[in-house]
mmCIF file of C-alpha atoms and ligand atoms in Angstrom:
data_model
loop_
_atom_site.group_PDB
_atom_site.id
_atom_site.type_symbol
_atom_site.label_atom_id
_atom_site.label_comp_id
_atom_site.label_asym_id
_atom_site.label_seq_id
_atom_site.Cartn_x
_atom_site.Cartn_y
_atom_site.Cartn_z
ATOM 1 C CA MET H 1 -25.102 39.290 14.114
ATOM 2 C CA ASN H 2 -23.018 36.077 14.196
ATOM 3 C CA THR H 3 -19.828 36.718 12.216
ATOM 4 C CA GLU H 4 -18.224 33.319 13.003
ATOM 5 C CA PRO H 5 -17.389 31.474 9.781
ATOM 6 C CA ALA H 6 -19.722 28.496 9.281
ATOM 7 C CA LEU H 7 -18.457 24.963 9.895
ATOM 8 C CA PRO H 8 -17.703 23.100 6.667
ATOM 9 C CA ASN H 9 -20.377 20.733 5.483
ATOM 10 C CA VAL H 10 -19.408 17.312 6.906
ATOM 11 C CA VAL H 11 -20.058 14.325 4.643
ATOM 12 C CA THR H 12 -19.212 10.738 5.422
ATOM 13 C CA THR H 13 -20.076 8.861 2.223
ATOM 14 C CA VAL H 14 -18.616 8.932 -1.274
ATOM 15 C CA GLU H 15 -22.127 9.458 -2.652
ATOM 16 C CA ALA H 16 -22.698 12.585 -0.529
ATOM 17 C CA LEU H 17 -19.225 13.901 -1.412
ATOM 18 C CA ARG H 18 -19.904 13.467 -5.127
ATOM 19 C CA ARG H 19 -23.231 15.323 -4.743
ATOM 20 C CA GLU H 20 -21.395 18.289 -3.154
ATOM 21 C CA VAL H 21 -18.725 18.282 -5.847
ATOM 22 C CA ALA H 22 -21.302 18.022 -8.661
ATOM 23 C CA ALA H 23 -23.244 20.973 -7.217
ATOM 24 C CA ALA H 24 -20.042 23.056 -7.068
ATOM 25 C CA ARG H 25 -19.236 22.162 -10.669
ATOM 26 C CA ARG H 26 -22.746 23.262 -11.723
ATOM 27 C CA ARG H 27 -21.847 26.616 -10.120
ATOM 28 C CA GLN H 28 -18.760 26.643 -12.424
ATOM 29 C CA GLN H 29 -16.382 26.179 -9.474
ATOM 30 C CA ARG H 30 -13.110 24.276 -9.727
ATOM 31 C CA ILE H 31 -12.410 21.734 -7.012
ATOM 32 C CA GLY H 32 -9.420 21.676 -4.631
ATOM 33 C CA LEU H 33 -8.721 18.607 -2.475
ATOM 34 C CA VAL H 34 -6.572 18.624 0.668
ATOM 35 C CA PRO H 35 -6.076 15.012 1.821
ATOM 36 C CA THR H 36 -5.289 14.758 5.559
ATOM 37 C CA MET H 37 -5.381 12.308 8.433
ATOM 38 C CA GLY H 38 -6.791 14.980 10.757
ATOM 39 C CA ALA H 39 -5.070 16.382 13.878
ATOM 40 C CA LEU H 40 -4.898 19.505 11.766
ATOM 41 C CA HIS H 41 -2.264 22.204 12.303
ATOM 42 C CA GLU H 42 -1.053 25.330 10.518
ATOM 43 C CA GLY H 43 0.598 23.207 7.828
ATOM 44 C CA HIS H 44 -2.787 21.790 6.811
ATOM 45 C CA ALA H 45 -4.415 25.208 7.168
ATOM 46 C CA SER H 46 -1.863 26.645 4.717
ATOM 47 C CA LEU H 47 -2.928 24.041 2.128
ATOM 48 C CA VAL H 48 -6.603 24.885 2.613
ATOM 49 C CA ARG H 49 -5.824 28.589 2.296
ATOM 50 C CA ALA H 50 -3.809 27.940 -0.885
ATOM 51 C CA SER H 51 -6.825 26.172 -2.381
ATOM 52 C CA LYS H 52 -9.276 28.869 -1.255
ATOM 53 C CA ALA H 53 -6.959 31.581 -2.624
ATOM 54 C CA GLN H 54 -7.444 29.981 -6.054
ATOM 55 C CA GLY H 55 -11.207 30.262 -5.549
ATOM 56 C CA HIS H 56 -11.558 26.488 -5.438
ATOM 57 C CA PHE H 57 -14.466 24.716 -3.818
ATOM 58 C CA THR H 58 -12.269 23.112 -1.189
ATOM 59 C CA VAL H 59 -12.738 19.580 0.090
ATOM 60 C CA VAL H 60 -10.618 18.413 3.047
ATOM 61 C CA SER H 61 -10.564 14.681 3.654
ATOM 62 C CA ILE H 62 -9.947 13.504 7.213
ATOM 63 C CA PHE H 63 -9.162 9.811 7.257
ATOM 64 C CA VAL H 64 -6.563 7.970 9.334
ATOM 65 C CA ASN H 65 -5.662 5.472 6.645
ATOM 66 C CA PRO H 66 -4.903 2.101 8.272
ATOM 67 C CA THR H 67 -3.134 0.640 5.227
ATOM 68 C CA GLN H 68 -0.204 3.082 5.428
ATOM 69 C CA PHE H 69 0.733 2.082 8.991
ATOM 70 C CA ALA H 70 2.987 -0.919 9.529
ATOM 71 C CA PRO H 71 2.250 -3.319 12.399
ATOM 72 C CA GLY H 72 3.622 -1.777 15.621
ATOM 73 C CA GLU H 73 3.362 1.803 14.312
ATOM 74 C CA ASP H 74 1.104 4.447 15.869
ATOM 75 C CA LEU H 75 -2.227 3.718 14.126
ATOM 76 C CA ASP H 76 -4.086 3.257 17.414
ATOM 77 C CA ARG H 77 -2.658 6.276 19.187
ATOM 78 C CA TYR H 78 -2.638 8.602 16.144
ATOM 79 C CA PRO H 79 -4.341 11.796 17.417
ATOM 80 C CA ARG H 80 -8.033 12.004 16.495
ATOM 81 C CA THR H 81 -9.377 15.506 17.136
ATOM 82 C CA LEU H 82 -12.404 15.905 14.871
ATOM 83 C CA ASP H 83 -14.152 18.776 16.710
ATOM 84 C CA ALA H 84 -10.975 20.863 16.827
ATOM 85 C CA ASP H 85 -10.277 19.959 13.174
ATOM 86 C CA LEU H 86 -13.700 21.190 12.068
ATOM 87 C CA ALA H 87 -13.216 24.437 13.981
ATOM 88 C CA LYS H 88 -9.880 24.971 12.165
ATOM 89 C CA LEU H 89 -11.467 24.172 8.817
ATOM 90 C CA SER H 90 -14.207 26.653 9.529
ATOM 91 C CA ALA H 91 -11.590 29.338 10.321
ATOM 92 C CA CYS H 92 -9.933 28.793 6.941
ATOM 93 C CA ARG H 93 -13.311 28.463 5.212
ATOM 94 C CA ALA H 94 -13.023 24.952 3.821
ATOM 95 C CA ASP H 95 -16.255 24.037 2.057
ATOM 96 C CA VAL H 96 -16.552 20.318 2.778
ATOM 97 C CA ALA H 97 -14.978 17.967 5.308
ATOM 98 C CA PHE H 98 -15.046 14.412 3.981
ATOM 99 C CA VAL H 99 -14.820 12.129 7.016
ATOM 100 C CA PRO H 100 -15.389 8.568 5.828
ATOM 101 C CA SER H 101 -15.232 5.406 7.932
ATOM 102 C CA ALA H 102 -12.676 2.718 7.086
ATOM 103 C CA ASP H 103 -15.533 0.599 5.682
ATOM 104 C CA GLU H 104 -16.597 3.409 3.376
ATOM 105 C CA VAL H 105 -13.081 3.696 1.954
ATOM 106 C CA TYR H 106 -12.222 -0.014 1.871
ATOM 107 C CA LYS H 107 -15.357 -1.884 0.872
ATOM 108 C CA PRO H 108 -15.589 -5.605 1.751
ATOM 109 C CA GLY H 109 -13.412 -7.616 -0.604
ATOM 110 C CA HIS H 110 -11.083 -4.693 -1.380
ATOM 111 C CA ALA H 111 -8.113 -6.238 -3.194
ATOM 112 C CA THR H 112 -6.405 -3.570 -5.299
ATOM 113 C CA SER H 113 -3.401 -1.496 -4.379
ATOM 114 C CA VAL H 114 -0.975 0.843 -6.109
ATOM 115 C CA ASP H 115 2.773 0.296 -5.912
ATOM 116 C CA VAL H 116 5.050 3.085 -7.072
ATOM 117 C CA ASP H 117 8.317 1.398 -7.901
ATOM 118 C CA ARG H 118 11.783 2.838 -7.099
ATOM 119 C CA LEU H 119 10.695 6.234 -5.708
ATOM 120 C CA GLY H 120 8.703 4.500 -3.006
ATOM 121 C CA ARG H 121 11.315 1.868 -2.121
ATOM 122 C CA ARG H 122 14.109 3.915 -0.545
ATOM 123 C CA TRP H 123 14.216 5.923 2.739
ATOM 124 C CA GLU H 124 10.681 5.987 4.131
ATOM 125 C CA GLY H 125 9.905 2.888 2.056
ATOM 126 C CA GLU H 126 12.808 1.005 3.634
ATOM 127 C CA HIS H 127 11.888 1.915 7.200
ATOM 128 C CA ARG H 128 8.098 1.719 6.854
ATOM 129 C CA PRO H 129 7.174 -1.453 4.941
ATOM 130 C CA ASN H 130 4.182 -0.965 2.608
ATOM 131 C CA HIS H 131 3.791 2.649 3.736
ATOM 132 C CA PHE H 132 3.772 4.155 0.248
ATOM 133 C CA ARG H 133 1.570 1.397 -1.120
ATOM 134 C CA GLY H 134 -1.017 2.464 1.474
ATOM 135 C CA VAL H 135 -0.500 6.162 0.736
ATOM 136 C CA ALA H 136 -0.656 5.811 -3.063
ATOM 137 C CA THR H 137 -3.722 3.579 -2.878
ATOM 138 C CA VAL H 138 -5.700 5.846 -0.576
ATOM 139 C CA VAL H 139 -4.691 9.020 -2.423
ATOM 140 C CA LEU H 140 -5.750 7.519 -5.756
ATOM 141 C CA LYS H 141 -9.069 6.527 -4.166
ATOM 142 C CA LEU H 142 -9.563 10.029 -2.722
ATOM 143 C CA LEU H 143 -8.766 11.546 -6.130
ATOM 144 C CA ASN H 144 -11.344 9.257 -7.730
ATOM 145 C CA MET H 145 -13.902 10.071 -5.045
ATOM 146 C CA ALA H 146 -13.560 13.866 -5.123
ATOM 147 C CA ALA H 147 -12.347 14.266 -8.742
ATOM 148 C CA PRO H 148 -10.520 17.519 -7.902
ATOM 149 C CA ASP H 149 -8.793 19.812 -10.401
ATOM 150 C CA VAL H 150 -5.948 20.387 -7.945
ATOM 151 C CA ALA H 151 -4.766 18.368 -4.925
ATOM 152 C CA TYR H 152 -2.545 19.980 -2.276
ATOM 153 C CA PHE H 153 0.279 18.376 -0.302
ATOM 154 C CA GLY H 154 2.974 19.698 2.036
ATOM 155 C CA GLN H 155 6.693 19.680 1.236
ATOM 156 C CA LYS H 156 7.450 18.229 4.664
ATOM 157 C CA ASP H 157 6.463 14.842 3.221
ATOM 158 C CA TYR H 158 8.717 15.329 0.199
ATOM 159 C CA GLN H 159 9.012 11.685 -0.770
ATOM 160 C CA GLN H 160 5.253 11.202 -0.424
ATOM 161 C CA ALA H 161 4.657 14.129 -2.802
ATOM 162 C CA ALA H 162 7.188 12.655 -5.273
ATOM 163 C CA VAL H 163 5.460 9.261 -5.128
ATOM 164 C CA ILE H 164 2.056 10.862 -5.697
ATOM 165 C CA ARG H 165 3.303 12.957 -8.629
ATOM 166 C CA ARG H 166 4.769 9.814 -10.209
ATOM 167 C CA MET H 167 1.547 7.863 -9.695
ATOM 168 C CA VAL H 168 -0.605 10.637 -11.162
ATOM 169 C CA ALA H 169 1.677 10.912 -14.213
ATOM 170 C CA ASP H 170 1.965 7.146 -14.711
ATOM 171 C CA LEU H 171 -1.757 6.431 -14.342
ATOM 172 C CA ASP H 172 -2.940 9.520 -16.298
ATOM 173 C CA VAL H 173 -4.958 10.859 -13.395
ATOM 174 C CA PRO H 174 -6.426 14.207 -14.520
ATOM 175 C CA VAL H 175 -5.359 16.311 -11.539
ATOM 176 C CA GLU H 176 -2.685 18.904 -10.813
ATOM 177 C CA ILE H 177 -0.540 18.141 -7.767
ATOM 178 C CA ARG H 178 0.563 21.262 -5.916
ATOM 179 C CA VAL H 179 3.204 21.037 -3.187
ATOM 180 C CA CYS H 180 3.236 23.902 -0.661
ATOM 181 C CA PRO H 181 6.128 24.955 1.611
ATOM 182 C CA THR H 182 6.638 23.325 5.003
ATOM 183 C CA VAL H 183 5.184 25.371 7.856
ATOM 184 C CA ARG H 184 7.479 25.603 10.888
ATOM 185 C CA GLU H 185 7.254 26.427 14.557
ATOM 186 C CA PRO H 186 9.158 29.602 15.554
ATOM 187 C CA ASP H 187 12.219 27.467 16.477
ATOM 188 C CA GLY H 188 12.183 25.729 13.076
ATOM 189 C CA LEU H 189 10.576 22.386 13.952
ATOM 190 C CA ALA H 190 8.417 21.309 11.002
ATOM 191 C CA MET H 191 4.751 21.175 11.984
ATOM 192 C CA SER H 192 3.486 17.613 12.202
ATOM 193 C CA SER H 193 0.513 15.919 13.818
ATOM 194 C CA ARG H 194 3.027 13.660 15.572
ATOM 195 C CA ASN H 195 4.780 16.533 17.413
ATOM 196 C CA VAL H 196 2.171 16.187 20.188
ATOM 197 C CA TYR H 197 3.781 12.860 21.172
ATOM 198 C CA LEU H 198 6.965 14.677 22.295
ATOM 199 C CA SER H 199 7.518 15.544 25.962
ATOM 200 C CA PRO H 200 8.576 19.190 26.490
ATOM 201 C CA ALA H 201 12.232 18.126 26.838
ATOM 202 C CA ALA H 202 12.151 15.979 23.684
ATOM 203 C CA ARG H 203 10.292 18.749 21.877
ATOM 204 C CA GLY H 204 13.343 20.947 22.559
ATOM 205 C CA ARG H 205 15.755 18.287 21.273
ATOM 206 C CA ALA H 206 13.656 17.808 18.117
ATOM 207 C CA THR H 207 14.999 21.079 16.704
ATOM 208 C CA VAL H 208 18.181 19.198 15.701
ATOM 209 C CA LEU H 209 16.501 18.089 12.452
ATOM 210 C CA TRP H 210 16.030 21.653 11.231
ATOM 211 C CA LYS H 211 19.405 22.735 12.649
ATOM 212 C CA SER H 212 21.142 20.007 10.644
ATOM 213 C CA LEU H 213 19.375 21.144 7.450
ATOM 214 C CA CYS H 214 20.264 24.787 8.122
ATOM 215 C CA LEU H 215 23.904 23.816 8.628
ATOM 216 C CA ALA H 216 23.914 21.933 5.308
ATOM 217 C CA ARG H 217 22.361 24.955 3.600
ATOM 218 C CA GLU H 218 25.004 27.222 5.074
ATOM 219 C CA MET H 219 27.893 24.914 4.160
ATOM 220 C CA VAL H 220 26.643 24.728 0.567
ATOM 221 C CA ALA H 221 26.353 28.528 0.467
ATOM 222 C CA GLN H 222 29.989 28.676 1.585
ATOM 223 C CA GLY H 223 31.111 26.369 -1.207
ATOM 224 C CA GLU H 224 31.005 22.827 0.207
ATOM 225 C CA ARG H 225 30.013 20.413 -2.589
ATOM 226 C CA ASP H 226 30.801 16.992 -1.134
ATOM 227 C CA ALA H 227 27.604 15.183 -0.083
ATOM 228 C CA ALA H 228 29.472 12.862 2.302
ATOM 229 C CA VAL H 229 30.993 15.837 4.142
ATOM 230 C CA LEU H 230 27.579 17.464 4.468
ATOM 231 C CA ALA H 231 25.975 14.238 5.691
ATOM 232 C CA GLU H 232 28.703 13.794 8.301
ATOM 233 C CA GLN H 233 28.246 17.327 9.662
ATOM 234 C CA MET H 234 24.455 16.870 9.719
ATOM 235 C CA ARG H 235 24.890 13.603 11.602
ATOM 236 C CA GLU H 236 26.947 15.351 14.278
ATOM 237 C CA VAL H 237 24.295 18.019 14.784
ATOM 238 C CA ILE H 238 21.504 15.437 15.029
ATOM 239 C CA LEU H 239 23.441 13.208 17.434
ATOM 240 C CA SER H 240 23.988 16.173 19.749
ATOM 241 C CA ALA H 241 20.443 15.334 20.930
ATOM 242 C CA GLU H 242 21.158 12.605 23.458
ATOM 243 C CA ASP H 243 18.586 9.970 22.398
ATOM 244 C CA ALA H 244 18.386 10.782 18.674
ATOM 245 C CA ARG H 245 18.361 7.702 16.425
ATOM 246 C CA ILE H 246 18.961 8.416 12.745
ATOM 247 C CA ASP H 247 17.034 6.375 10.169
ATOM 248 C CA TYR H 248 18.592 8.198 7.240
ATOM 249 C CA ILE H 249 20.312 11.351 6.078
ATOM 250 C CA ALA H 250 19.852 11.617 2.308
ATOM 251 C CA LEU H 251 21.300 13.978 -0.280
ATOM 252 C CA ALA H 252 19.545 13.364 -3.543
ATOM 253 C CA ASP H 253 18.303 14.672 -6.851
ATOM 254 C CA PRO H 254 15.021 16.459 -6.046
ATOM 255 C CA ASP H 255 13.178 14.897 -9.029
ATOM 256 C CA THR H 256 14.471 11.336 -9.274
ATOM 257 C CA LEU H 257 15.458 11.036 -5.581
ATOM 258 C CA GLU H 258 18.653 9.313 -6.753
ATOM 259 C CA PRO H 259 21.454 9.883 -4.206
ATOM 260 C CA VAL H 260 24.129 12.361 -5.302
ATOM 261 C CA GLU H 261 27.807 12.520 -4.379
ATOM 262 C CA ARG H 262 28.274 16.175 -5.294
ATOM 263 C CA ILE H 263 26.048 19.221 -4.944
ATOM 264 C CA ASP H 264 26.143 20.432 -8.537
ATOM 265 C CA GLY H 265 22.551 21.714 -8.713
ATOM 266 C CA PRO H 266 19.520 22.003 -6.439
ATOM 267 C CA THR H 267 19.719 19.016 -4.095
ATOM 268 C CA LEU H 268 17.240 17.509 -1.678
ATOM 269 C CA ALA H 269 18.545 17.052 1.867
ATOM 270 C CA ALA H 270 16.165 14.804 3.801
ATOM 271 C CA VAL H 271 16.367 13.357 7.309
ATOM 272 C CA ALA H 272 14.386 10.917 9.425
ATOM 273 C CA VAL H 273 15.162 10.758 13.125
ATOM 274 C CA THR H 274 13.515 9.116 16.111
ATOM 275 C CA ILE H 275 13.540 11.105 19.341
ATOM 276 C CA GLU H 276 11.911 9.622 22.435
ATOM 277 C CA ASN H 277 10.018 7.007 20.369
ATOM 278 C CA THR H 278 8.652 9.609 17.969
ATOM 279 C CA ARG H 279 9.795 9.408 14.380
ATOM 280 C CA LEU H 280 10.223 12.832 12.747
ATOM 281 C CA ILE H 281 11.093 13.763 9.171
ATOM 282 C CA ASP H 282 12.179 16.998 7.537
ATOM 283 C CA ASN H 283 13.877 18.218 4.379
ATOM 284 C CA GLU H 284 15.236 21.240 2.573
ATOM 285 C CA ILE H 285 16.352 21.979 -0.957
ATOM 286 C CA LEU H 286 20.028 23.011 -0.976
ATOM 287 C CA VAL H 287 20.896 25.454 -3.751
ATOM 288 C CA PRO H 288 24.583 25.893 -4.615
HETATM 289 O O1 PAF M 1 0.137 13.080 4.521
HETATM 290 C C1 PAF M 1 -0.861 12.520 5.037
HETATM 291 O O2 PAF M 1 -1.493 13.015 5.965
HETATM 292 C C2 PAF M 1 -1.304 11.173 4.497
HETATM 293 O O3 PAF M 1 -0.219 10.395 4.109
HETATM 294 C C3 PAF M 1 -2.331 11.297 3.341
HETATM 295 C C4 PAF M 1 -1.712 11.967 2.123
HETATM 296 C C5 PAF M 1 -3.535 12.074 3.802
HETATM 297 C C6 PAF M 1 -2.786 9.895 2.915
HETATM 298 O O4 PAF M 1 -3.405 9.221 3.952
#
């Protein structure tokens, strides 16, 4: 007897997706959506498992969204690994893989986009022009296409999750946004589809992001409250990797993302660093 879990049902059109979702609703199932750009890893799998653990009919979208890449970024070389992705989705028992073409998502004449003010402007927004406009627009479209009860995102993209929460609240989108913990490699590197770009040597150096966050966590545990002191120590750790280029080290309120000067409550520490042409991000909540 074949005991392999079945591949998820692959649909490529909004119409077919809506048929699947409607059938699940007729079976009284709630819907979970995990939006991804493919090149799936354990981080994505943890989101699918979180949705399945709730008993949700789980839709995983796989779409490398061109509008969130700036000119000169890695849109063309972004890893596309559909067969391996489907095998992973089958292992975590996703129900549907929604794999639309760019034309299916952005119909001819597409002219509408979503801009999330303030939250989307700083950090990633500063270094990746129009990035969050592309993210917010495609996520709103995916939410409208799949009409899920719950949508799952990873904490690694903390600012993205904050932007999406804001958008959903501001535009009265009837969905719950759930943010799941970052999944890490054994040496602490946050899992990311972009880690495959790193050479083995750079992959080793990339651990400085997590090391800098761990140091900040430790310093806060030992009583340090000055954000500038923490940022300076984090900078030193990151720059111990010979070619590391820091885009930002941020210490901020975890809800508003406003920078803080003192660590008087839970505080977001977030970093973006380029190592060997690969831009990596990570974050941790520091609790005094
Ligand atoms: O986090 C990602 O993979 C993407 O930004 C998302 C949310 C799937 C939108 O394209």
